[in-house]
Structures are given as structure tokens and as C-alpha cells.
């Protein structure tokens, strides 16, 4: 594998971009591994990387049903931030955000992490009170947050409709300047390349269809490419969490719903901040290619279709245009959906399971991209040591039965409530 | 977009309805704690035909039981919730 450097890029540029080698191998599955990670999304690949890098566990396979990054990793709107309200989520996502800040160097791969700022808009006095309270709580936790006046928001995002008659009048905002976006595919590829270099086998077109069990303990997995043995097996399959756990007889506090996203035709730079409104649930950013990336509410019912309902397209477009009227002139280029693993409190699960040898990382709902590096580090810790890292400990599977849910939205125990 | 045939109002766009929960997730009032936790928080989350409670929120407000496929979204039956639960109650009596 070629190490990327300014020099290697220059040399390749001068020699017609020839001579780049494959970035990761395409191995056949071996008979036995120390750890199998099911799911080659960002979380699964990051887990494998940190297992090898931090814990020295190098006999690791990532088994991916399709191609790596083809799930929600490649479908999300790439917003990265840690400005949550619940202290457990603040710790988790700040741990991840600090990992993002050095990730490109760490992986020797440009994940295009862009700290362009993540701005929440406030549309009423009540919104501003909420944002101020959230900002205070973040600053107490040592996480950056800045309350912005209406004028500051207007200067930062000049294209916002700031008129008093706006459908959603802007009263001010709260910004996390260290927040931003990253290039989703590069995150999958960067972790894959770095994990492969440490000896991890990344095996694509390999679907887990069952578990091999001996005396109640998982000893491996059954796949369309034969049986593969392992001491420990980690589920990391996002929207398929319930299905894969179901193969071991488990029922999870997760329902699979869907979230859509849309991009416009590419245009010249017009928005250099991530603009979000939690009151109306809209989020807008501009990709480095120039496309306007917009999203909104999920579809709110169980589905594995990866095919969203058109009424949501209309709603998302209406919200985005009412915030930034200039968007009305753009044509929508693409829309798509991903199957989201909606947990019953909106927070993820990183834990052992009642089945010996089987571990779970899932329930990230529609907010897990930002957590990719942190989730990988914490899951690797669990798979390597058998113990939850203190940051991951609150995100246990039994928290629901114990009444210790982590409900950021304060919306109660239904997956469609968020 | 799904078209849901409300037994009371006729076929209506699914935006008039809200998904509630799967039919196996109705909590008996006298449930023991473990049973309550299981009913509230453990799901089959099937990829295929599922039975679900939906409410015709922006119509007659009745609760309905949909038999619905979670990939094709095909709805093979819609019955009022009362009718759906009446049968087992009678046979149990
Ligand atoms: C439209 C949309 C927008 C989003 N926007 C944001 C955002 O702005 N910010 C944010 O933080 N989060 C966002 N998210 C959420 C985020 O994308 C996910 O939480 C995150 O990508 C989950 O990561 P993952 O690696 O676990 O999942 P995935 O990338 O989905 O990886 C799981 C993998 O498991 C594989 N798999 C499934 N079953 C099997 C099997 N039986 N055998 C082998 N492999 C299997 C799948 O093929 C898939 O590749 C969004 C999600 C969607 C859908
Ligand atoms: Zn009706």
C-alpha cells in the first residue's frame, strides 16, 4: 500500500496518476478469527481498525453483505457535532469529535473533515431560552458553544430569510464552531485501508445468515461464503440490527424505520455553515461538490424498503426554502433513503448481549455518522476487553428495563417519537 | 405513499394516519415488570408481513390493525382494532 504524502501525490500527478495500488486486499474468509465484526459500514470498519491499532487484536474479519460504506454510511447527510443535551451523549459525541479532529492524520487518508460550524436556529423566545440553556450545559461540560444574536446569524448566513414576516422568523442561534461535515465514503475507505494495513480482512459480498453456537456460546457465523469461526462476534449492522440479532434468538429495543435525504444540482459556494433548525427539524449544508444537501424528519413507520414517501420530499423542500429562499431556484438532483435502527430512547446501544460471545453496537437511529470514530474505539474496547469503556457504559442494553433511558428528545419510549 | 383503506372513512392517504406500535406491543394493565419490559422494549422488527396498530389521526381517529409488508408496503388487511381483539376475547370466555 502506498503511503499518501504531498510528495507521493505530486509524483503520481507528474506520471499520469499511474501506479496507484489497491487500497485494501480482497481476501477469502479464513476458517477462524479472534473477532468477527458483522457489517462493513463506518462503525464496523472503525471498530476493526481500533481493535488492531489500539488493542493489538489483528486476527479480525469485517464481513459485509454488500460493499463497504453502501449502507447508511454512504447515505447520510454527514453532519458531525457534539452539542447534545444529555450528559451521557455529550461525553460520547465529544469523545468522537476529538477523534475526528485528528482522524485524517491518524489514517493517512483525507476524510475531508470540515469544521465549518454547526448552527442551530432559534425561531422564538422559547427557542432562544432552550438554546441558551443547552449552550450553558455544553460549556459546563467543556464543549464549545456560542449563543448568537439575530444580527450575528444574519452576518454568518446572509442567505437566510431574516424578514420579520418569514415563515420561520430567525431570533438568533447557537453554534458549535468545531462541528461540521466529513466526506462519508472517505471515512469508510480510510478506515478500511488503515485496518487492512494492520492485517484486518475486509470481506465484501459476505452476508451473515446465522450463528454457529456451541453450548449456548457463539463460536462463529454462517455466511453465503461458508462458516467462519471466531471467539467473539460483534454485530454492527445499523438498520439490520434486529434481523441479525434475531438470528441468535434476540429481540432488541429497536425498530427499523427510514430517513430520506436529498441533494440539489451543484452550484457555486453559497453556504459555508451547517444550518439546522430543531424546532422544524430541517438541516442544510453544501457539499464540497457544490450540491445543497437537505434533510428533515424520518418517515416514522417500520420499513426496510429504503424508499421514502413523497410527502416528505415536499415537506423538506418547503422547510429548506422557507429558511433560505434562494434554494427555490435549484433543481433537486437525487433523493434516497436509508434504513435506520431506531432505538426506544433515541440513543445507541454498545454492549454485550445475553448470548455469550455475541456483542451489539446499534440503535444509532439517524444520528450515528458523527459517532463513527468514537463508536469504533468504544466497541473495539468492549470486544477486546469484554468490559464496557466508562463512556459506553450508560449505553447498555438493559437500561430500558432498568428505567435508565437516555432520551435526548424527552419524547418517551416510541421509536417514531423522534 | 401508502393508501390505507379505513373501514370507516374509505381509502385515504397515509399522511392522515399515524403508526402506533406493533400488535404484539400492547401492554396488559396487570403486566408483571419483566413482562412489561418485554412488551414495551423487545421487538421482532420483521422484514416481511407485520401486524401494526395505526390511528386515523386526521380522520375518524379510530385505531386500526394493519397487516402490512415492511418491504413492499403492501397492505393486505385493515380492520378496526376492536374487531381484531374481539375474537380472541370471545373464544377465551
Ligand atoms: C438519510 C440519512 C441521513 C443521516 N444523516 C446523518 C447526519 O447528518 N449525521 C449523523 O451523525 N448521522 C446521520 N445519519 C445516521 C448515520 O448514517 C448512521 O447512524 C451510521 O451511518 C450508522 O453507521 P454504520 O456503520 O453502523 O451503518 P451502515 O453504514 O449502514 O453499515 C452497516 C452495514 O452492515 C451491513 N449488513 C447488514 N446486514 C448484514 C449481514 N447480515 N451480514 C453482513 N453485513 C450486513 C450492511 O450492508 C451495511 O453496509 C443519517 C442516516 C440516514 C439514513
Ligand atoms: Zn377513518
Coordinates of C-alpha atoms and ligand atoms in Angstrom, one line a residue, chain B residues 6 8-9 56 60, ligand 2:
Chain B
X6 CA -60.0 3.0 6.7
X8 CA -65.0 3.9 8.5
X9 CA -63.8 6.6 6.1
X56 CA -56.6 7.5 11.7
X60 CA -62.2 9.4 12.3
Ligands
LIG2 ZN1 -61.1 6.7 9.5

